[in-house]
Every structure is written in C-alpha cells, then in structure tokens.
C-alpha cells in the first residue's frame, strides 16, 4: 500500500472513526479551543445579526447572566489588583545571578517576595518587571501589562496574558501557578498576539520579544510549570 | 456529565451549562463538521460552521426532549454542515479539482465492510505508533495542519516533527502490507 492509498483510506473515515480521531488526537487543539470558544461566545452574545426572535431571548438571558458574572469578575479583579499592587510595591521580580538555584517557594504571581530569575547571558545588573496594568478582558482573560527595565536604562513595554483561571490558581493554589501560563507574543509595534498553550509538568516554552532596537537583546519569557516565570536576556 | 445533569445545569445556569456542553461535545461536533466540510471549505468555514452549530444547539436546547443528547447534537451538526456545504458549493466555481471530489459511495456492501475493516486496521496501526507520532500523522494527514502547528502541539521542533512524520508513514506502509 503506498502513501497515497493510506492517506485516501484515512480520509475515507466514517463518522464514528472521525469522532474517534478528533477525540483521540485533538481535532480541536488547545489553540483552536480558545478561538472556537470565543467564536461561540460571539454568536451567543449576538455580535452577529441573527434573524430569529427566539435566539435573541436566549441572548438576553446570556447577557443577564454575564452581567451577574461580571460582579464576580469585578470582585476577583479587585482582589487581583490588590495582589498586583503588593507585587509592585515590594519591588517585584528582581533578577539574581543565574547560578542561583530556583527556589520553588519564590512564586512570581502568588507572593510579594523577591523572585529568583535566572539570567544566564548577562553577568550583572538588575532587570525589573513592573506591572503597569492588570485587568480582566471581556473574554475572561486576565491581562497584565508589564514594563521590563534593563540595567542600562533601556526599557520596553509588553503585555503578557494569563488566563483568569490560571491566575486564580496562582493566587489560591497551594503551589502557585500550578499548570499553565499563557503568554503572548509581542511584535515590534507592540501588538499582542495571544499565544495560548498549556504546560505540562516540566515542560518549557519560550517566547521572544523583539523591540526593533539593535542594541537591545531579545528577552525570552519562559513559562514553566514549576511555578516560576522566567525572564532572561539573550545576546544577539 | 449525564444528559440529565447537563439539562439541569443548562436550566439553572445557562452560562455554566453552555460551558459544560462545550466541554463535553465540542470535539464531537467539530469531528462531524470537519468531516463534511473538509473537502470543500477552508479551516475558517469549519470553525464558523462549528460556532453556528453550537450556538443553534444552545438556542434550541430547551426544546430537546426525549432524545439522547448526543444523537440530537450529532444530527444537528450533520444537518448544519450539509447546509453549509451546499451554500459553499453554490458560491464556488463549478469545477472542483479531482482530488477534492468526494469518494463515490459504493453500493457494494461487501466492499463497504472491507473498507471499514481496512480503515480500522489502519487506525489501530496509527495508535500503535505511539505518541507523538500518532498525533503527528493524524494532524498532518487527516486534519491537514501545518507542520509548524503540529510541532507546537507536540512540543517538537518543526524539523523533528517532519522527520518523525516521514518515518511514521514509512512504518505505516510496512504495517499495511500485513493487511490480509
């Protein structure tokens, strides 16, 4: 059987097989999942023109329930603001030498203590991460705007997005960020590209922030499931 | 979550119910919609149809009585996707590339059984590939995803995913020679 026959056979999957394939092998990937859920919410919130009255009745219900939920969101946001403010006041993420062992009790988003962040390319200096803004978006995403400052006073601003649930896990959970962080890719123009994934234990992902300034090295933000958000500078 | 639990949650809290419904049935709906639209629509068409289908199911949820939810949802997804396909085809050019035409439905029952058994054998062999190879093969050749996306899903580098994909396909070819 050649490649073409195999592919043809695979594509001839009947409904049962198609469902099995989708359920077993992530027909909807994690990235798709967020996008699809957002599309569904858009449809349900009546952002597109629907023709039936019946639908609008349902939409109204959804809106009402959403507005109830928004109180909860506000309460959570208020708590989160207080928490973030604590982080800002206490100096937030300080970068120590790369040689420092990562202390798992140093949780970047759960306690207002100093956080060890490995910095393997530049031997000295301090880089601070200042939280400029933090709010829930309509999609239930907790959006944090941070400012990264390097030792030579060059500064960049970027946005990192965490799912609200994950943030709450970070706030409430025993071990801080337990499973996932969801950062964004940031372009030179400062646009934010949501970049969602879930990290399993020990898994590591890196995101590159590019500023378009030759003299500024890239900053890699790596989400780790060992409860640490890593920031490090990379030489060009 | 059972049908009754889902119905009860939907009537108690539409938001949570919708979320639970999505978690439970999104892959199922997507599979049906994807299968029907794969050869005539884009990825965006599949997603739009999925979202429309799901919204329609939520809209009509109170009217679903006396049927197993899964059957109703499956049929709803199928009908919606078929309608979507019809409208897509109306908007498309009259000519369809040969490779995109549907497989002719054979009326030979024995042949159908044979194909089904062969497909099951293939799926078994794909599963035996283990992870991440099975996911790579299915994502590439069934869902038609780009290697960069697959690499991200599987946590591999694109080149590594590509190499694994080639090897897995070779293995499948050898395995399929065992078929009868």
Coordinates of C-alpha atoms in Angstrom, one line a residue:
Chain A
X1 CA 0.0 0.0 0.0
X2 CA 1.6 3.3 -1.0
X3 CA 1.4 6.6 0.8
X4 CA -1.5 7.9 -1.4
X5 CA -3.6 4.8 -0.6
X6 CA -3.0 5.2 3.1
X7 CA -4.0 8.9 3.0
X8 CA -7.1 8.1 0.9
X9 CA -8.1 5.4 3.4
X10 CA -7.6 7.7 6.3
X11 CA -9.6 10.4 4.7
X12 CA -12.4 8.0 4.0
X13 CA -13.1 7.8 7.8
X14 CA -16.8 7.4 8.5
X15 CA -18.5 9.4 11.3
X16 CA -17.6 7.1 14.1
X17 CA -14.0 7.0 13.1
X18 CA -13.9 10.8 12.5
X19 CA -15.2 11.3 16.1
X20 CA -12.7 8.9 17.4
X21 CA -9.8 10.6 15.6
X22 CA -11.0 14.0 16.8
X23 CA -11.3 12.9 20.4
X24 CA -8.2 10.9 20.5
X25 CA -5.9 13.2 18.6
X26 CA -7.1 16.7 19.4
X27 CA -9.3 17.6 16.4
X28 CA -9.6 20.8 18.4
X29 CA -6.2 21.7 19.5
X30 CA -5.6 23.9 22.6
X31 CA -5.1 26.9 20.5
X32 CA -8.2 26.2 18.4
X33 CA -10.2 25.6 21.6
X34 CA -9.8 29.2 22.8
X35 CA -10.6 30.7 19.4
X36 CA -13.6 28.4 18.9
X37 CA -15.0 29.2 22.3
X38 CA -14.6 32.9 21.7
X39 CA -16.5 32.4 18.3
X40 CA -19.2 30.6 20.1
X41 CA -19.5 33.3 22.7
X42 CA -19.7 35.9 20.0
X43 CA -22.5 34.1 18.4
X44 CA -24.3 33.7 21.7
X45 CA -23.8 37.3 22.7
X46 CA -25.5 38.4 19.5
X47 CA -22.5 40.2 18.0
X48 CA -23.6 38.9 14.6
X49 CA -27.0 39.5 13.1
X50 CA -29.3 36.7 13.8
X51 CA -32.8 36.5 12.4
X52 CA -34.9 34.6 14.9
X53 CA -36.5 36.2 17.9
X54 CA -36.1 33.0 19.8
X55 CA -32.3 33.4 19.6
X56 CA -32.4 36.9 21.0
X57 CA -34.4 35.8 24.0
X58 CA -31.6 33.3 24.7
X59 CA -29.0 36.1 24.1
X60 CA -30.7 38.3 26.6
X61 CA -30.5 35.5 29.1
X62 CA -26.9 35.1 28.4
X63 CA -26.3 38.8 28.8
X64 CA -28.1 38.9 32.1
X65 CA -26.1 36.0 33.4
X66 CA -22.9 37.6 32.1
X67 CA -23.7 40.8 34.0
X68 CA -24.1 38.8 37.1
X69 CA -20.8 37.1 36.5
X70 CA -19.2 40.5 35.9
X71 CA -19.8 41.3 39.6
X72 CA -17.8 38.2 40.4
X73 CA -15.2 39.2 37.9
X74 CA -15.0 42.7 39.4
X75 CA -14.6 41.2 42.9
X76 CA -11.9 38.9 41.6
X77 CA -10.3 41.8 39.7
X78 CA -10.2 43.9 42.8
X79 CA -8.5 41.2 44.7
X80 CA -6.1 40.7 41.9
X81 CA -5.4 44.4 41.8
X82 CA -4.6 44.4 45.4
X83 CA -2.4 41.5 45.0
X84 CA -0.6 43.0 42.0
X85 CA -0.2 46.3 43.8
X86 CA 1.5 44.3 46.5
X87 CA 3.9 43.0 43.9
X88 CA 4.6 46.4 42.6
X89 CA 5.2 48.0 46.0
X90 CA 7.6 45.4 47.1
X91 CA 9.8 45.8 44.1
X92 CA 8.6 42.9 42.1
X93 CA 10.7 40.4 40.3
X94 CA 14.3 41.0 40.9
X95 CA 16.8 39.2 38.9
X96 CA 19.6 37.3 40.7
X97 CA 22.6 35.6 39.3
X98 CA 22.0 32.7 37.0
X99 CA 23.9 30.4 39.4
X100 CA 21.2 30.9 42.0
X101 CA 19.1 27.8 42.4
X102 CA 15.5 28.3 41.7
X103 CA 13.6 28.5 44.9
X104 CA 10.3 27.0 44.3
X105 CA 8.8 28.9 47.2
X106 CA 9.5 32.1 45.2
X107 CA 6.3 32.3 43.3
X108 CA 6.2 35.2 40.9
X109 CA 2.5 35.7 41.0
X110 CA 1.5 34.5 44.4
X111 CA 3.6 36.2 47.0
X112 CA 5.1 39.7 47.1
X113 CA 8.5 38.5 47.8
X114 CA 11.6 38.6 45.6
X115 CA 11.7 36.1 42.9
X116 CA 14.8 34.4 41.6
X117 CA 15.0 34.7 37.9
X118 CA 17.9 33.1 36.0
X119 CA 19.9 35.4 33.9
X120 CA 22.4 33.4 32.0
X121 CA 23.7 35.8 29.4
X122 CA 24.4 39.0 31.2
X123 CA 26.6 38.6 34.2
X124 CA 25.5 41.5 36.3
X125 CA 22.8 44.1 36.7
X126 CA 19.2 44.3 37.6
X127 CA 16.2 43.9 35.5
X128 CA 12.9 44.8 37.0
X129 CA 9.4 43.8 35.8
X130 CA 7.0 46.5 36.7
X131 CA 3.3 45.6 36.5
X132 CA 1.7 48.6 34.8
X133 CA -1.8 47.4 34.4
X134 CA -3.9 44.3 35.2
X135 CA -7.5 43.7 34.2
X136 CA -9.9 41.1 33.1
X137 CA -10.8 41.3 29.4
X138 CA -14.3 40.5 28.1
X139 CA -13.1 37.1 27.2
X140 CA -12.3 36.3 30.8
X141 CA -8.6 36.7 30.2
X142 CA -6.5 38.3 32.9
X143 CA -4.3 40.8 31.1
X144 CA -1.2 42.1 32.7
X145 CA 0.9 44.9 31.2
X146 CA 4.4 44.8 32.3
X147 CA 7.4 47.0 31.8
X148 CA 10.8 45.4 31.5
X149 CA 13.7 47.6 32.6
X150 CA 17.3 46.6 31.9
X151 CA 20.3 47.8 33.9
X152 CA 21.3 50.2 31.2
X153 CA 18.0 52.1 31.4
X154 CA 16.7 50.8 28.1
X155 CA 13.1 49.9 28.7
X156 CA 10.5 48.1 26.8
X157 CA 6.8 47.5 27.4
X158 CA 5.0 44.4 26.6
X159 CA 1.9 42.6 27.6
X160 CA 1.7 39.1 28.9
X161 CA -1.6 37.4 29.1
X162 CA -2.6 34.8 31.7
X163 CA -5.9 33.1 31.7
X164 CA -8.0 34.2 34.6
X165 CA -8.3 30.6 35.9
X166 CA -4.6 30.2 35.9
X167 CA -4.1 33.4 37.7
X168 CA -6.6 32.4 40.3
X169 CA -4.8 29.1 40.6
X170 CA -1.7 31.1 41.1
X171 CA -3.4 33.2 43.8
X172 CA -5.2 30.5 45.5
X173 CA -3.4 27.3 44.8
X174 CA -1.0 25.6 47.1
X175 CA 1.9 25.8 44.7
X176 CA 1.3 29.0 42.9
X177 CA 0.9 28.6 39.1
X178 CA 0.1 25.0 39.0
X179 CA -0.2 24.1 35.4
X180 CA -0.1 26.8 32.9
X181 CA 0.6 30.3 32.0
X182 CA -0.5 31.8 28.7
X183 CA 1.8 34.5 27.5
X184 CA 1.6 36.5 24.3
X185 CA 4.0 37.1 21.5
X186 CA 4.7 40.8 21.3
X187 CA 5.6 42.4 18.0
X188 CA 7.9 45.3 17.4
X189 CA 4.9 47.6 17.1
X190 CA 3.7 46.4 20.5
X191 CA 0.7 44.5 19.1
X192 CA -0.2 41.5 21.1
X193 CA -0.6 38.1 19.6
X194 CA -2.4 35.8 22.0
X195 CA -0.3 32.7 22.3
X196 CA -2.0 30.1 24.3
X197 CA -0.8 26.8 25.4
X198 CA -0.9 24.6 28.5
X199 CA 2.3 23.5 30.0
X200 CA 2.5 20.1 31.5
X201 CA 4.9 19.4 34.4
X202 CA 8.4 20.1 33.5
X203 CA 7.5 21.5 30.1
X204 CA 9.1 24.7 28.9
X205 CA 8.1 27.2 26.3
X206 CA 9.9 30.3 25.3
X207 CA 8.6 33.5 23.7
X208 CA 10.8 36.1 22.1
X209 CA 10.1 39.7 22.5
X210 CA 11.7 41.8 19.7
X211 CA 12.0 45.5 20.1
X212 CA 13.5 46.5 16.8
X213 CA 16.3 48.2 18.6
X214 CA 19.6 46.6 17.6
X215 CA 21.3 47.3 20.8
X216 CA 18.7 45.7 23.0
X217 CA 19.0 41.9 23.3
X218 CA 15.9 39.8 23.0
X219 CA 14.1 38.9 26.1
X220 CA 12.8 35.5 26.5
X221 CA 9.8 34.9 28.6
X222 CA 9.5 31.3 29.5
X223 CA 6.6 29.9 31.3
X224 CA 7.5 27.0 33.5
X225 CA 5.2 24.6 35.2
X226 CA 7.5 24.5 38.2
X227 CA 5.7 27.7 39.3
X228 CA 8.3 30.1 38.1
X229 CA 8.0 32.6 35.4
X230 CA 11.5 33.0 33.9
X231 CA 12.8 36.1 32.3
X232 CA 16.2 36.2 30.8
X233 CA 18.1 38.2 28.3
X234 CA 19.6 36.7 25.2
X235 CA 22.5 38.2 23.4
X236 CA 22.0 38.7 19.7
Chain B
X1 CA -21.8 14.6 33.0
X2 CA -25.0 12.8 32.1
X3 CA -27.7 14.2 29.8
X4 CA -29.9 15.0 32.8
X5 CA -27.2 16.7 34.7
X6 CA -26.4 18.8 31.7
X7 CA -30.1 19.7 31.1
X8 CA -30.4 20.6 34.8
X9 CA -27.3 22.8 34.7
X10 CA -28.5 24.5 31.5
X11 CA -31.8 25.4 33.1
X12 CA -30.1 26.5 36.3
X13 CA -27.2 28.5 34.9
X14 CA -27.1 29.0 31.1
X15 CA -23.5 30.2 31.2
X16 CA -22.1 27.3 33.1
X17 CA -24.4 24.9 31.2
X18 CA -23.1 26.2 27.9
X19 CA -19.6 25.8 29.0
X20 CA -20.2 22.3 30.2
X21 CA -22.0 21.5 26.9
X22 CA -19.0 22.9 25.0
X23 CA -16.5 20.8 27.0
X24 CA -18.5 17.7 26.6
X25 CA -19.4 17.9 22.9
X26 CA -17.1 20.3 21.1
X27 CA -14.8 17.6 19.8
X28 CA -17.8 15.6 18.7
X29 CA -19.4 18.5 16.8
X30 CA -16.1 19.5 15.4
X31 CA -15.4 16.0 14.1
X32 CA -18.7 15.8 12.3
X33 CA -18.5 19.3 10.8
X34 CA -14.9 18.8 9.8
X35 CA -15.6 15.6 8.1
X36 CA -18.3 17.1 6.0
X37 CA -16.7 20.4 5.1
X38 CA -13.1 19.3 4.9
X39 CA -13.1 18.8 1.2
X40 CA -15.0 21.9 0.2
X41 CA -14.3 24.6 2.8
X42 CA -11.5 26.3 4.5
X43 CA -10.5 25.9 8.1
X44 CA -12.4 29.1 8.8
X45 CA -15.5 27.7 7.2
X46 CA -15.2 24.7 9.5
X47 CA -14.9 26.9 12.5
X48 CA -17.7 29.2 11.5
X49 CA -20.0 26.3 10.9
X50 CA -18.9 24.8 14.2
X51 CA -19.7 28.0 16.1
X52 CA -23.1 28.4 14.3
X53 CA -24.0 24.8 15.0
X54 CA -23.1 25.1 18.7
X55 CA -25.0 28.4 19.1
X56 CA -28.0 26.8 17.4
X57 CA -27.9 23.8 19.8
X58 CA -27.8 26.2 22.8
X59 CA -30.7 28.2 21.3
X60 CA -32.8 25.1 20.9
X61 CA -31.7 23.3 24.0
X62 CA -34.9 23.7 25.9
X63 CA -36.8 22.0 23.0
X64 CA -34.7 18.9 23.0
X65 CA -36.9 16.3 24.6
X66 CA -37.0 12.5 24.6
X67 CA -33.8 12.1 22.6
X68 CA -30.4 11.2 23.7
X69 CA -28.5 14.5 23.6
X70 CA -25.6 13.0 21.7
X71 CA -27.8 11.8 18.9
X72 CA -29.6 15.1 18.7
X73 CA -26.3 17.0 18.7
X74 CA -24.8 14.7 16.1
X75 CA -27.7 15.1 13.8
X76 CA -27.9 18.8 14.3
X77 CA -24.2 19.1 13.4
X78 CA -24.5 16.9 10.4
X79 CA -27.5 18.8 9.0
X80 CA -25.9 22.2 9.7
X81 CA -22.7 21.1 8.0
X82 CA -24.6 19.7 5.0
X83 CA -26.4 23.0 4.6
X84 CA -23.2 24.9 4.9
X85 CA -21.6 22.7 2.3
X86 CA -24.5 23.3 -0.1
X87 CA -24.1 27.1 0.3
X88 CA -20.4 26.9 -0.1
X89 CA -20.7 25.0 -3.3
X90 CA -23.1 27.5 -4.7
X91 CA -20.6 30.2 -4.2
X92 CA -17.7 28.2 -5.5
X93 CA -16.7 27.7 -9.1
X94 CA -18.4 24.9 -11.0
X95 CA -15.2 23.0 -11.4
X96 CA -13.7 21.1 -8.5
X97 CA -10.2 19.7 -8.6
X98 CA -10.3 15.9 -8.9
X99 CA -8.6 15.3 -5.6
X100 CA -11.2 17.3 -3.8
X101 CA -14.1 15.3 -5.1
X102 CA -15.8 13.0 -2.7
X103 CA -15.2 9.4 -2.7
X104 CA -18.0 7.7 -4.6
X105 CA -20.3 5.8 -2.3
X106 CA -20.2 2.2 -3.2
X107 CA -23.4 0.2 -3.0
X108 CA -21.5 -2.9 -2.7
X109 CA -22.0 -4.0 0.9
X110 CA -19.1 -6.3 0.9
X111 CA -16.8 -3.6 -0.3
X112 CA -18.0 -1.3 2.3
X113 CA -17.3 -3.8 5.0
X114 CA -13.9 -4.5 3.6
X115 CA -13.1 -0.7 3.5
X116 CA -14.3 -0.3 7.1
X117 CA -12.2 -3.2 8.3
X118 CA -9.2 -1.9 6.5
X119 CA -9.7 1.6 8.0
X120 CA -10.0 0.1 11.4
X121 CA -6.8 -1.8 10.9
X122 CA -5.1 1.4 9.8
X123 CA -6.4 3.3 12.8
X124 CA -5.1 0.5 15.0
X125 CA -1.7 0.7 13.4
X126 CA -1.6 4.5 13.9
X127 CA -2.4 4.1 17.5
X128 CA 0.4 1.6 17.8
X129 CA 2.8 4.2 16.5
X130 CA 2.6 5.7 20.0
X131 CA 3.0 9.4 20.8
X132 CA 3.8 11.9 19.4
X133 CA 4.0 10.0 16.1
X134 CA 0.3 9.1 16.0
X135 CA -0.7 12.7 16.7
X136 CA 1.7 14.0 14.0
X137 CA 0.3 11.6 11.4
X138 CA -3.3 12.3 12.2
X139 CA -2.9 16.0 12.4
X140 CA -0.9 16.2 9.2
X141 CA -2.9 13.8 7.0
X142 CA -6.3 13.8 8.5
X143 CA -6.7 17.3 9.9
X144 CA -4.4 18.9 7.3
X145 CA -2.5 21.0 9.8
X146 CA 0.8 22.7 9.1
X147 CA 3.9 21.1 10.5
X148 CA 4.7 24.2 12.5
X149 CA 1.4 24.0 14.3
X150 CA 1.9 20.3 14.8
X151 CA 5.3 20.9 16.2
X152 CA 3.9 23.4 18.6
X153 CA 1.2 20.9 19.7
X154 CA 3.6 18.1 20.3
X155 CA 6.4 20.3 21.7
X156 CA 8.8 19.3 19.0
X157 CA 10.8 21.4 16.6
X158 CA 9.2 21.5 13.1
X159 CA 12.1 19.7 11.6
X160 CA 12.0 17.0 14.2
X161 CA 8.2 16.6 13.7
X162 CA 8.7 16.4 9.9
X163 CA 11.3 13.7 10.3
X164 CA 9.1 11.7 12.7
X165 CA 6.2 12.1 10.3
X166 CA 8.2 10.6 7.4
X167 CA 9.4 7.7 9.5
X168 CA 5.9 7.1 10.9
X169 CA 4.4 7.0 7.4
X170 CA 7.1 4.5 6.3
X171 CA 6.2 2.3 9.2
X172 CA 2.5 2.5 8.4
X173 CA 3.2 1.5 4.8
X174 CA 5.1 -1.6 6.1
X175 CA 2.3 -2.3 8.6
X176 CA -0.4 -2.0 6.0
X177 CA 1.4 -4.7 3.9
X178 CA 0.3 -7.1 6.6
X179 CA -3.3 -6.4 5.8
X180 CA -4.7 -9.7 4.7

